[in-house]
mmCIF file of C-alpha atoms in Angstrom:
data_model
loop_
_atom_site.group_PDB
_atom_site.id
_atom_site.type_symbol
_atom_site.label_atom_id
_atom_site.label_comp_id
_atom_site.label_asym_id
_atom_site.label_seq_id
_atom_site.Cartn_x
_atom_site.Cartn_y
_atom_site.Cartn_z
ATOM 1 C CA UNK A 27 -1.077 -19.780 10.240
ATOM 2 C CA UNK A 28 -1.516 -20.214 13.671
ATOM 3 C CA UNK A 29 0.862 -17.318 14.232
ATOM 4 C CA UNK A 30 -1.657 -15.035 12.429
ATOM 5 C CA UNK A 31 -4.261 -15.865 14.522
ATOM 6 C CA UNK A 32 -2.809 -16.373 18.062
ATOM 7 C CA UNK A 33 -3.590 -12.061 18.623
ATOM 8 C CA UNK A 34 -7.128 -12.483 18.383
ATOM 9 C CA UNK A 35 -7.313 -15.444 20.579
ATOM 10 C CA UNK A 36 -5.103 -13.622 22.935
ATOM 11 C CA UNK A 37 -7.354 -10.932 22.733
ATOM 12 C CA UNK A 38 -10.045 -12.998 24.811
ATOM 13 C CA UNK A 39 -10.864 -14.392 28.029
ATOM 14 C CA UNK A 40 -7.773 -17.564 27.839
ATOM 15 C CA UNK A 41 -10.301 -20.566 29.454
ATOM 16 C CA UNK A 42 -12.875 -19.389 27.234
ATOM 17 C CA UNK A 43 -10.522 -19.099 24.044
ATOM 18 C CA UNK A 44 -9.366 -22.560 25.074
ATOM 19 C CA UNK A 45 -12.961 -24.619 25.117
ATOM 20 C CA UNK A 46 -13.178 -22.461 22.166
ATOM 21 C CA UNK A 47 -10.704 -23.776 20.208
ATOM 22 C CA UNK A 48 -10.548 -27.826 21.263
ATOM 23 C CA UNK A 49 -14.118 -28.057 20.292
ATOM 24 C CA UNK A 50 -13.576 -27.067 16.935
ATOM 25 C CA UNK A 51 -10.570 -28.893 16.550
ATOM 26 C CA UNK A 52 -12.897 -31.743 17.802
ATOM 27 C CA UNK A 53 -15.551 -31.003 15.075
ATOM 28 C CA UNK A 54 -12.912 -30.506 12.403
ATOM 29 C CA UNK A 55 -11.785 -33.566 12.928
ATOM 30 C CA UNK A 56 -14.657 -35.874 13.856
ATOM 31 C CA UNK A 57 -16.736 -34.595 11.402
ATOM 32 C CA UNK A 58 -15.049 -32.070 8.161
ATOM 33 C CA UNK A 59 -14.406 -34.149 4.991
ATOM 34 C CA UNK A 60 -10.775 -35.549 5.471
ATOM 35 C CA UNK A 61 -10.349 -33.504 8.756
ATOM 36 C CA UNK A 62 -8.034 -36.328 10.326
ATOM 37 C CA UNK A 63 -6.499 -36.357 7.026
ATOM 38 C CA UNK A 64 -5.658 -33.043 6.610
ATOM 39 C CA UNK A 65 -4.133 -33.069 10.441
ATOM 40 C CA UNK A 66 -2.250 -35.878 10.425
ATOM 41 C CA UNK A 67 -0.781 -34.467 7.262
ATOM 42 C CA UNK A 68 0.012 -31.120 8.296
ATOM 43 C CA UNK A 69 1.238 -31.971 11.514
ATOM 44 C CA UNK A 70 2.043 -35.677 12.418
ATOM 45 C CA UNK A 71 5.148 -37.064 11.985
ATOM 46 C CA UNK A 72 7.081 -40.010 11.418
ATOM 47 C CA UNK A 73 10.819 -40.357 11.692
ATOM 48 C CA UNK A 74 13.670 -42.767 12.288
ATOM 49 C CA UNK A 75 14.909 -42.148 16.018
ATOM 50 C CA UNK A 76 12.218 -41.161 17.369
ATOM 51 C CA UNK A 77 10.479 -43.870 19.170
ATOM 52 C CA UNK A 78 11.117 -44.437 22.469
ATOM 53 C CA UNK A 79 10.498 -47.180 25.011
ATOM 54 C CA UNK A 80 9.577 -46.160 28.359
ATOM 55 C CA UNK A 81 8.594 -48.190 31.282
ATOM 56 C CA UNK A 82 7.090 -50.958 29.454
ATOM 57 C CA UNK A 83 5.311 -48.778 26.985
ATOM 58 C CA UNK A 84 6.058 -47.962 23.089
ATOM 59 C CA UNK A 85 5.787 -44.442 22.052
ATOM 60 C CA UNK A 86 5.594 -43.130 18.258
ATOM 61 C CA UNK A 87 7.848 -40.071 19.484
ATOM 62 C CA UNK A 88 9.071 -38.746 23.086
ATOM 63 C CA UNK A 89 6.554 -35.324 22.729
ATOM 64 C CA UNK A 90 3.510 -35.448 25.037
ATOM 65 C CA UNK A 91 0.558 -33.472 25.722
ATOM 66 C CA UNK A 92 0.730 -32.472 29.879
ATOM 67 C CA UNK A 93 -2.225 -32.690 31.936
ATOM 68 C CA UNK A 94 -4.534 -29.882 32.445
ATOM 69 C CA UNK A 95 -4.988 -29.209 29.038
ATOM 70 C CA UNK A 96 -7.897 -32.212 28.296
ATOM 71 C CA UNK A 97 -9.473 -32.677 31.725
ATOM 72 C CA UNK A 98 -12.201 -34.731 30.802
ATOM 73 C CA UNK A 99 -10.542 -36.642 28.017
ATOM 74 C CA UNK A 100 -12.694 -35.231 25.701
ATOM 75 C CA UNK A 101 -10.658 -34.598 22.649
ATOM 76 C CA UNK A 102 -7.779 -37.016 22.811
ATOM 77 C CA UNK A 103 -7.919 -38.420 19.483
ATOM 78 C CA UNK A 104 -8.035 -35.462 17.696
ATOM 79 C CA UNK A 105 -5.171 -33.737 20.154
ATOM 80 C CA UNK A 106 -3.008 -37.326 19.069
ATOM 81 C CA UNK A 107 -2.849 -36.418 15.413
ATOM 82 C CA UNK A 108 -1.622 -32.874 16.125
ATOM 83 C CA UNK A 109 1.570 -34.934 15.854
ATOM 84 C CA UNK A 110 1.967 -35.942 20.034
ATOM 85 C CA UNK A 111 3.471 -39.523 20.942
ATOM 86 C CA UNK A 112 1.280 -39.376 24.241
ATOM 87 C CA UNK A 113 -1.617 -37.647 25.788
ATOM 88 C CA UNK A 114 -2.087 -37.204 29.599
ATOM 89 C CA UNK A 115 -5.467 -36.514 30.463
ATOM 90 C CA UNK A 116 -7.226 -34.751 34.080
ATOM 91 C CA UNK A 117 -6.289 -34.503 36.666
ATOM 92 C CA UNK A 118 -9.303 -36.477 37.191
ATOM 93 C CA UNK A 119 -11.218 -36.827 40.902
ATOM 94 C CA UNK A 120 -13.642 -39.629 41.842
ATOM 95 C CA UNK A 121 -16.464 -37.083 41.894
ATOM 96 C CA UNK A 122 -17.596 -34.137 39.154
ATOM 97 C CA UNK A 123 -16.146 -30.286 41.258
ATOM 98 C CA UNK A 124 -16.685 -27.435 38.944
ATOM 99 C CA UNK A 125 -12.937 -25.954 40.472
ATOM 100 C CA UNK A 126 -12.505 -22.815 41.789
ATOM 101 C CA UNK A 127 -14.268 -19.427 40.764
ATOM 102 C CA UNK A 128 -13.538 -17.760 37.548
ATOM 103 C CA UNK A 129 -11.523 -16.101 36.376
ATOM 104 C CA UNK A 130 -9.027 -18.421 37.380
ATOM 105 C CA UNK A 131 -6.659 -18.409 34.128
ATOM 106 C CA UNK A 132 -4.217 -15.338 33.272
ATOM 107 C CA UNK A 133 -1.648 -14.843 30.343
ATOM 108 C CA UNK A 134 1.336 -13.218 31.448
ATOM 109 C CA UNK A 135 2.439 -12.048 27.598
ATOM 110 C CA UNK A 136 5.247 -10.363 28.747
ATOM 111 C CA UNK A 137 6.726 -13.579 30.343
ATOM 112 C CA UNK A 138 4.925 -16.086 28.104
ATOM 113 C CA UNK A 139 3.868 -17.620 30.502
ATOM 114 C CA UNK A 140 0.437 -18.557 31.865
ATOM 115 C CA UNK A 141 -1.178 -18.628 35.596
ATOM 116 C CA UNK A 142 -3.692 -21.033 36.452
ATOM 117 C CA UNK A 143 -6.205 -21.593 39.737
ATOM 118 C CA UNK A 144 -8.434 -23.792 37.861
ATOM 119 C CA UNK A 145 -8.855 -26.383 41.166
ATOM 120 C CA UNK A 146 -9.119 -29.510 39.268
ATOM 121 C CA UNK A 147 -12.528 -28.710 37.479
ATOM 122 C CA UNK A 148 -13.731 -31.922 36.101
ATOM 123 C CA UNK A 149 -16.909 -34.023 34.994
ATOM 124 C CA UNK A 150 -15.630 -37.255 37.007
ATOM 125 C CA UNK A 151 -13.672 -39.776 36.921
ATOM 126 C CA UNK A 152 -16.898 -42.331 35.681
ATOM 127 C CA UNK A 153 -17.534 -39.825 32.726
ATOM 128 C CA UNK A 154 -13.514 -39.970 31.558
ATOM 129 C CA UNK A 155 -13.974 -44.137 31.924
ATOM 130 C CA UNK A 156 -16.596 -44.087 29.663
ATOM 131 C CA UNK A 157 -14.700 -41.787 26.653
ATOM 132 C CA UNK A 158 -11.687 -44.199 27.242
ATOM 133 C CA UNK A 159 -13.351 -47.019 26.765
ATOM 134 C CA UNK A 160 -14.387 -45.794 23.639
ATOM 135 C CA UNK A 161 -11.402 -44.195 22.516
ATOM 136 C CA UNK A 162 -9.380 -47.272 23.201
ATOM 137 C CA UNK A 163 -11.639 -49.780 21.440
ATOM 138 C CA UNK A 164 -11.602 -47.619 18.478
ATOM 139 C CA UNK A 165 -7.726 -46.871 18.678
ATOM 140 C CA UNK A 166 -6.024 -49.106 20.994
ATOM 141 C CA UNK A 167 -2.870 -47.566 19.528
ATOM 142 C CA UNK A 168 -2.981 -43.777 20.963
ATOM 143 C CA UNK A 169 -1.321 -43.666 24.486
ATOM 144 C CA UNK A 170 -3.135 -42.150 27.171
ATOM 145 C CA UNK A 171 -2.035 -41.224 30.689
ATOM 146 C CA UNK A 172 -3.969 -40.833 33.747
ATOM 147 C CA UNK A 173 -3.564 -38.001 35.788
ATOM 148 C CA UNK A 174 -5.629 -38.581 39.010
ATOM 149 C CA UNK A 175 -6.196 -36.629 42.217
ATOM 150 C CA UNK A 176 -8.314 -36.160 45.059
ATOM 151 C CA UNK A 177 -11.562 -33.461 45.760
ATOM 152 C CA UNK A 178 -11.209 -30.226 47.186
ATOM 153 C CA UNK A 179 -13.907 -31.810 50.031
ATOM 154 C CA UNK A 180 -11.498 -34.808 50.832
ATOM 155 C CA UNK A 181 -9.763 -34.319 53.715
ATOM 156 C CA UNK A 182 -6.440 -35.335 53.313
ATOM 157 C CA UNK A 183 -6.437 -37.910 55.679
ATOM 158 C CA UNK A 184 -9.293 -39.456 53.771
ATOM 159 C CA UNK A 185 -7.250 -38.673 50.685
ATOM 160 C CA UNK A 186 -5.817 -42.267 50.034
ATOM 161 C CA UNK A 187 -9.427 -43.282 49.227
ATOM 162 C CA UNK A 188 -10.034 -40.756 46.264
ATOM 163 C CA UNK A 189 -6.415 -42.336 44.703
ATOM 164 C CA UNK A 190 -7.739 -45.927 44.951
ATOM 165 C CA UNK A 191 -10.991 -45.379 43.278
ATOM 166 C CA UNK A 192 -9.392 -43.113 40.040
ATOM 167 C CA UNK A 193 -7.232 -45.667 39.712
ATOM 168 C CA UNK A 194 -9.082 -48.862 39.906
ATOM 169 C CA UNK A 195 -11.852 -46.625 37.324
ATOM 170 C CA UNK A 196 -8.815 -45.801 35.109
ATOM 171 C CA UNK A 197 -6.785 -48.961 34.925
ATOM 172 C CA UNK A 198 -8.231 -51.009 31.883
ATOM 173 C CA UNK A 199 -8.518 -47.546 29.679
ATOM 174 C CA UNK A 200 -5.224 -45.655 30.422
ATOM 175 C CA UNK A 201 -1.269 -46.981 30.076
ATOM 176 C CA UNK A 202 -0.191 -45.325 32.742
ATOM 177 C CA UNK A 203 -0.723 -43.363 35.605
ATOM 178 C CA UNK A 204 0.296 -40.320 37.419
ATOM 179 C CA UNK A 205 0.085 -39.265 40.900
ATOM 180 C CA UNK A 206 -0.654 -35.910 41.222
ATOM 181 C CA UNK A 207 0.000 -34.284 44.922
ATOM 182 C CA UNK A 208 2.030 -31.135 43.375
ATOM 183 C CA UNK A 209 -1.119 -28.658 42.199
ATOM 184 C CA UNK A 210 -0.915 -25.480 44.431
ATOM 185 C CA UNK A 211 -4.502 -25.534 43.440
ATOM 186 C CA UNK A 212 -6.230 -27.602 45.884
ATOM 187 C CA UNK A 213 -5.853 -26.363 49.939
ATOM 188 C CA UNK A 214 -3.390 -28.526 51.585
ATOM 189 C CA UNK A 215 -3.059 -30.798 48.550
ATOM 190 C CA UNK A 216 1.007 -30.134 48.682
ATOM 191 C CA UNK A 217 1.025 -31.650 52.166
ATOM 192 C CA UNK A 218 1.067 -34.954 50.350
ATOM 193 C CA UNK A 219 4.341 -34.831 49.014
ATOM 194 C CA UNK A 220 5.975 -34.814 52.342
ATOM 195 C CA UNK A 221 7.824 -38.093 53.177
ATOM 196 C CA UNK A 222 5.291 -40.277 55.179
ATOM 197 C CA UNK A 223 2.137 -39.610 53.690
ATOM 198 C CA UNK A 224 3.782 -39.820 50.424
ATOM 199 C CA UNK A 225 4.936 -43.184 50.944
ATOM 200 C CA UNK A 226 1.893 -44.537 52.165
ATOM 201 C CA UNK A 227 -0.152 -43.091 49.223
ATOM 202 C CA UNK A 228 2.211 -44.684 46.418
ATOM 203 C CA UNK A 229 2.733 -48.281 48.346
ATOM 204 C CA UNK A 230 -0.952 -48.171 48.654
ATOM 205 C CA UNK A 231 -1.437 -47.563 44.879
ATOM 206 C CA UNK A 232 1.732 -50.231 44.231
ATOM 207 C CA UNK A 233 -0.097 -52.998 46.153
ATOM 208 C CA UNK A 234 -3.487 -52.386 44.908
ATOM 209 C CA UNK A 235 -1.442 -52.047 41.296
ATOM 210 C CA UNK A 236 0.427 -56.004 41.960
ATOM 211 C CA UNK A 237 -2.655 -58.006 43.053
ATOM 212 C CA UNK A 238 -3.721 -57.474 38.668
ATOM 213 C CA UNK A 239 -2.369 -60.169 36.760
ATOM 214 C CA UNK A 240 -0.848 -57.075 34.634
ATOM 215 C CA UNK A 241 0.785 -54.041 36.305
ATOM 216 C CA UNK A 242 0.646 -50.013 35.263
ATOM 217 C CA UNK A 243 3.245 -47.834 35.366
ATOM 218 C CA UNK A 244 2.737 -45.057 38.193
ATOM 219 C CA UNK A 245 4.568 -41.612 38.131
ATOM 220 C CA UNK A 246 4.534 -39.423 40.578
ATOM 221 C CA UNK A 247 4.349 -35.478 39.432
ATOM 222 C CA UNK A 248 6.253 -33.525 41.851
ATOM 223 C CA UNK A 249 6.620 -29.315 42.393
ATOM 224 C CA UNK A 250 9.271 -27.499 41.289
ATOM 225 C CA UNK A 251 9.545 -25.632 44.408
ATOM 226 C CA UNK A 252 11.044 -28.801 46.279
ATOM 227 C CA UNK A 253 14.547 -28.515 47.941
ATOM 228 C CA UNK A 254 17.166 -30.197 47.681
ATOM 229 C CA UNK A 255 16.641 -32.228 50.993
ATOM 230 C CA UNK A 256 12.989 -32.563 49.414
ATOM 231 C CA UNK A 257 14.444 -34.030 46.171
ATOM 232 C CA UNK A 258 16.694 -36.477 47.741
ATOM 233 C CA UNK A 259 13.374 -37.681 50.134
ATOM 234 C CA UNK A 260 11.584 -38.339 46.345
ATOM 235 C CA UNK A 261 14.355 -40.024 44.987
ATOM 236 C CA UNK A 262 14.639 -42.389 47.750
ATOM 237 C CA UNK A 263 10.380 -43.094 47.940
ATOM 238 C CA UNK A 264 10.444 -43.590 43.967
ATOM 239 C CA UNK A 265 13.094 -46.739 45.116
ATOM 240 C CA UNK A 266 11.486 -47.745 47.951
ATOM 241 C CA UNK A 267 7.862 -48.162 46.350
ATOM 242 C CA UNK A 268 9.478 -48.679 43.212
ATOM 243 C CA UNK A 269 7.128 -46.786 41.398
ATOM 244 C CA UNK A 270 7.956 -46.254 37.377
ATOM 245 C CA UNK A 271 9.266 -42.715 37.841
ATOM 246 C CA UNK A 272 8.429 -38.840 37.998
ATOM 247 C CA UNK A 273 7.381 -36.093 35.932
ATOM 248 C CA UNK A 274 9.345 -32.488 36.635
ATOM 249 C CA UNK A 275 7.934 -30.543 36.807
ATOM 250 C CA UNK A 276 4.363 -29.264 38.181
ATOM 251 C CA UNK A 277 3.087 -25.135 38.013
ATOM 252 C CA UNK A 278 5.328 -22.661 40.158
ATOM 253 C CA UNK A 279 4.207 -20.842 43.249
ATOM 254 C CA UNK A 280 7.800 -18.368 42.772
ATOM 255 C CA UNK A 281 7.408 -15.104 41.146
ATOM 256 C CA UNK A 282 10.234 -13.825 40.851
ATOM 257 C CA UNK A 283 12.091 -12.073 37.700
ATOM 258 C CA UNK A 284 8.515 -11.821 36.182
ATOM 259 C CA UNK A 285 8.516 -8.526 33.820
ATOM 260 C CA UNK A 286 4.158 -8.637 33.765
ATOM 261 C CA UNK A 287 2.493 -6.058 35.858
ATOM 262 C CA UNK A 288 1.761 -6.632 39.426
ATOM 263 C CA UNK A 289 -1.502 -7.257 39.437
ATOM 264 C CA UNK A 290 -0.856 -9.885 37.275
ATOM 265 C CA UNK A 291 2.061 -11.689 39.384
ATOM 266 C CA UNK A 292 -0.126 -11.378 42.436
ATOM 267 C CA UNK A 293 -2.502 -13.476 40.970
ATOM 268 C CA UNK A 294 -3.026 -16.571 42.952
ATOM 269 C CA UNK A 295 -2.220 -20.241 41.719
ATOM 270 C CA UNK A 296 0.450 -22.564 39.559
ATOM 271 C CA UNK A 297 2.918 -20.587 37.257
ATOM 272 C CA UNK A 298 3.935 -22.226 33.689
ATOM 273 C CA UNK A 299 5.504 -21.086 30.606
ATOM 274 C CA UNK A 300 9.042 -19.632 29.860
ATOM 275 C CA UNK A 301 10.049 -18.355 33.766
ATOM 276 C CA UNK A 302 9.313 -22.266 34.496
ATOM 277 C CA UNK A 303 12.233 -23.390 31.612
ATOM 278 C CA UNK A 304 15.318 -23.197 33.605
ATOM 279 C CA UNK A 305 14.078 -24.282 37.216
ATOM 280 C CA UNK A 306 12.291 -27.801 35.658
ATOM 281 C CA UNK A 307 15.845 -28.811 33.892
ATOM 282 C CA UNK A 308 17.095 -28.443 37.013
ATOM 283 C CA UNK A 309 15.256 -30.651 38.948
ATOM 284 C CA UNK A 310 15.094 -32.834 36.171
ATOM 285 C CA UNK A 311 19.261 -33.105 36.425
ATOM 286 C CA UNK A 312 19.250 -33.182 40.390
ATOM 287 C CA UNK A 313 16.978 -36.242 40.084
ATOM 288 C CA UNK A 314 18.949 -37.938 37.375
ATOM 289 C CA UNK A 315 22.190 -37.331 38.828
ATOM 290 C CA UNK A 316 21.183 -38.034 42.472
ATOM 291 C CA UNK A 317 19.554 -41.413 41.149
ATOM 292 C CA UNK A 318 22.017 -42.103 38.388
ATOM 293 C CA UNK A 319 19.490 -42.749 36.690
ATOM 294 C CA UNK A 320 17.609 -45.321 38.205
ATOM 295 C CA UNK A 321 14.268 -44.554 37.165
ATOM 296 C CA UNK A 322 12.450 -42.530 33.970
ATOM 297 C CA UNK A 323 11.785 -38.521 34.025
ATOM 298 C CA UNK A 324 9.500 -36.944 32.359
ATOM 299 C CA UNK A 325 10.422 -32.964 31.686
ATOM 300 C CA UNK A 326 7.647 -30.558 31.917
ATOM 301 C CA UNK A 327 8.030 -26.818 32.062
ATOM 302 C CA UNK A 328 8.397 -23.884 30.143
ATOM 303 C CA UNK A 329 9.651 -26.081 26.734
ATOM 304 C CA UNK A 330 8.705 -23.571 23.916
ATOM 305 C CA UNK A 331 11.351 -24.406 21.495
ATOM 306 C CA UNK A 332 13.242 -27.616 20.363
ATOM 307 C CA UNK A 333 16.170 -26.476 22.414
ATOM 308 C CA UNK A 334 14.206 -26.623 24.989
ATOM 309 C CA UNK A 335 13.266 -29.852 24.690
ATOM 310 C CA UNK A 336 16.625 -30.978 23.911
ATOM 311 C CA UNK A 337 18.152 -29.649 27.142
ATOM 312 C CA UNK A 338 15.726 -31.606 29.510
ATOM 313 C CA UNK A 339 16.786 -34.769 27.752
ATOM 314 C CA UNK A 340 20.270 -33.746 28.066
ATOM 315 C CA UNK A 341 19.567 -33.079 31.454
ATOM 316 C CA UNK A 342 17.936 -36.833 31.901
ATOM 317 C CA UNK A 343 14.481 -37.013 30.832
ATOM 318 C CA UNK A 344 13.172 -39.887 28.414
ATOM 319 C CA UNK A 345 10.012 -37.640 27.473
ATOM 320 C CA UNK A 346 8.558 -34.240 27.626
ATOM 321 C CA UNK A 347 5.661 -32.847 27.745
ATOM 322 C CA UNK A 348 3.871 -29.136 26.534
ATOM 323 C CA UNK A 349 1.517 -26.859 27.814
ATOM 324 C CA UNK A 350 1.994 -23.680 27.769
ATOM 325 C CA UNK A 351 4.597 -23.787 25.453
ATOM 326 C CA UNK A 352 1.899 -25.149 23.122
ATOM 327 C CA UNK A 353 -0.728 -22.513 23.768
ATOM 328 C CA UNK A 354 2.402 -19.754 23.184
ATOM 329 C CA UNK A 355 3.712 -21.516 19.801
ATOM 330 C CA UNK A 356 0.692 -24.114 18.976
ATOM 331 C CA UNK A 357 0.603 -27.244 17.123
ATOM 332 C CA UNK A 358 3.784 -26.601 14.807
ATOM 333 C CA UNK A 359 5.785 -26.686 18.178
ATOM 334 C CA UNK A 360 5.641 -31.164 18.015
ATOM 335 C CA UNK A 361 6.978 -31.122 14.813
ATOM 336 C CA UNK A 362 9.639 -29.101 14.784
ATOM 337 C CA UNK A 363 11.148 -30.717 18.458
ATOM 338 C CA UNK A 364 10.516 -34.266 17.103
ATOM 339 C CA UNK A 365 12.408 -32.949 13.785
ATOM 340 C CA UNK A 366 15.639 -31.645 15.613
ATOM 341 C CA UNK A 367 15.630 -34.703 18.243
ATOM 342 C CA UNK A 368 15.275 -36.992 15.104
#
């Protein structure tokens, strides 16, 4: 079905489309007749093989939902029985920002893939507290990961500060959390992920995380634009603050071998979707290999098929996650990777 429909929703504005469609999912499932019934049916699945244990935490199946898609953490319950073992919701700030100017999403058809400049739009981090609180008293079973950030107005000096309060907001409603310093998004936000201010950021977050009488997990997402001298500095601040691990891989700032028109590519902001697919397995394997495996990867980037999925875990990830991969094949997409990795 969804393959019928996908033209005319491609056929419109793609944030609009978007807020379109998750609110009606919402509604359909909240409030039609057997709505979660008829979801969990079509779409959820249950298999031998497929759950996973990952720092600490039990999921159903090793097929997430990425951040960026639910900002607010509006419709995670009804995005959890499209069939997805986890859901990561923001990236979340400590105050509401309405991001940057629209338009500020683009579909690159040609390259299925998907440009974004949203600029962490978001309702605030007190707002998402609230929905997980209720979400989790009413289904403490759903796994939900924090993405947090800082605001556009923060300097990044001051930036520390923003980190601390998501995360002390976020820490009785989410499992886990995820340090995001990789959007191309936010001016000067990519600064973060050199070495020293990088370090200080996650020990911060570690001590802050030890002085609970229980501990979260804390990733760190990084860019797939990194170098190899880049990767190695990651590898060896994941062991020195001995943070859980890292999700590879963020939006792309490259352009190259894109077939859309040039007024498309020239479009500012994060790249995702197919051209992504082969430079996220990469880092993914760098990271695994350089470690040997020392801590948990999560693959993110460009996974539109099952084989796609299957060569990031090859490649040394214990999850993945979709985005645009889910917007390009929707919700039949879970089933059919969880199928071929069960």
């Amino acid at each position: 079905m969804y393959r019928l429909i996908k033209p005319v929703f491609f056929k419109f504005d793609p944030e609009n489309v978007h807020y379109f469609v998750v609110k009606r999912l919402k509604w359909f499932h909240d409030y039609f007749p057997l709505g979660k019934t008829i979801l969990r049916g079509s779409y959820d699945i249950h298999l031998k093989g497929l759950e996973r244990e990952v720092f600490g935490i039990k999921f159903k199946n090793p097929v997430g939902l990425a951040a960026g898609f639910d900002k607010n953490g509006e419709y995670v319950e009804a995005l959890s029985n499209l069939g997805f073992g986890f859901i990561e919701v923001g990236t979340v700030t400590p105050l509401p920002q309405p991001g940057n100017d629209k338009p500020r999403m683009f579909r690159l058809q040609e390259d299925e893939a998907i440009i974004n400049r949203m600029g962490f739009n978001n309702k605030g981090v007190d707002v998402m507290a609230e929905r997980l609180r209720m979400l989790k008293e009413k289904d403490p079973q759903i796994v939900v990961g924090g993405n947090i950030g800082k605001n556009k107005n923060t300097p990044n000096e001051e930036a520390v500060n923003d980190y601390i309060k998501c995360f002390d907001r976020l820490f009785d409603v989410v499992d886990y959390f995820v340090v995001n310093v990789s959007s191309p998004n936010t001016p000067g936000l990519r600064a973060l992920q050199e070495k020293e201010p990088l370090k200080a950021l996650l020990n911060t977050l570690q001590q802050r995380n030890l002085k609970n009488n229980i501990s979260r997990p804390i990733l760190l997402k990084i860019a797939p634009d990194l170098t190899n001298e880049q990767l190695d500095d990651i590898v060896e601040i994941v062991k020195e603050t001995n943070i859980a691990g890292v999700i590879a891989t963020n939006t792309t700032v490259d352009r190259n071998g894109l077939y859309a028109e040039e007024s498309m590519k020239s479009e500012t902001g994060g790249l995702s979707g197919k051209p992504l697919t082969q430079r996220s397995t990469e880092v993914i394997r760098y990271l695994a290999e350089k470690s040997g495996k020392s801590f948990p990867i999560i693959g993110v980037g460009g996974i539109h098929s099952p084989q796609d999925a299957k060569d990031k875990i090859e490649a040394g990830a214990s999850l993945v996650q979709l985005y645009t991969g889910f917007i390009y094949e929707g919700p039949g997409l879970i089933k059919r990777i969880c199928k071929e990795l069960a």
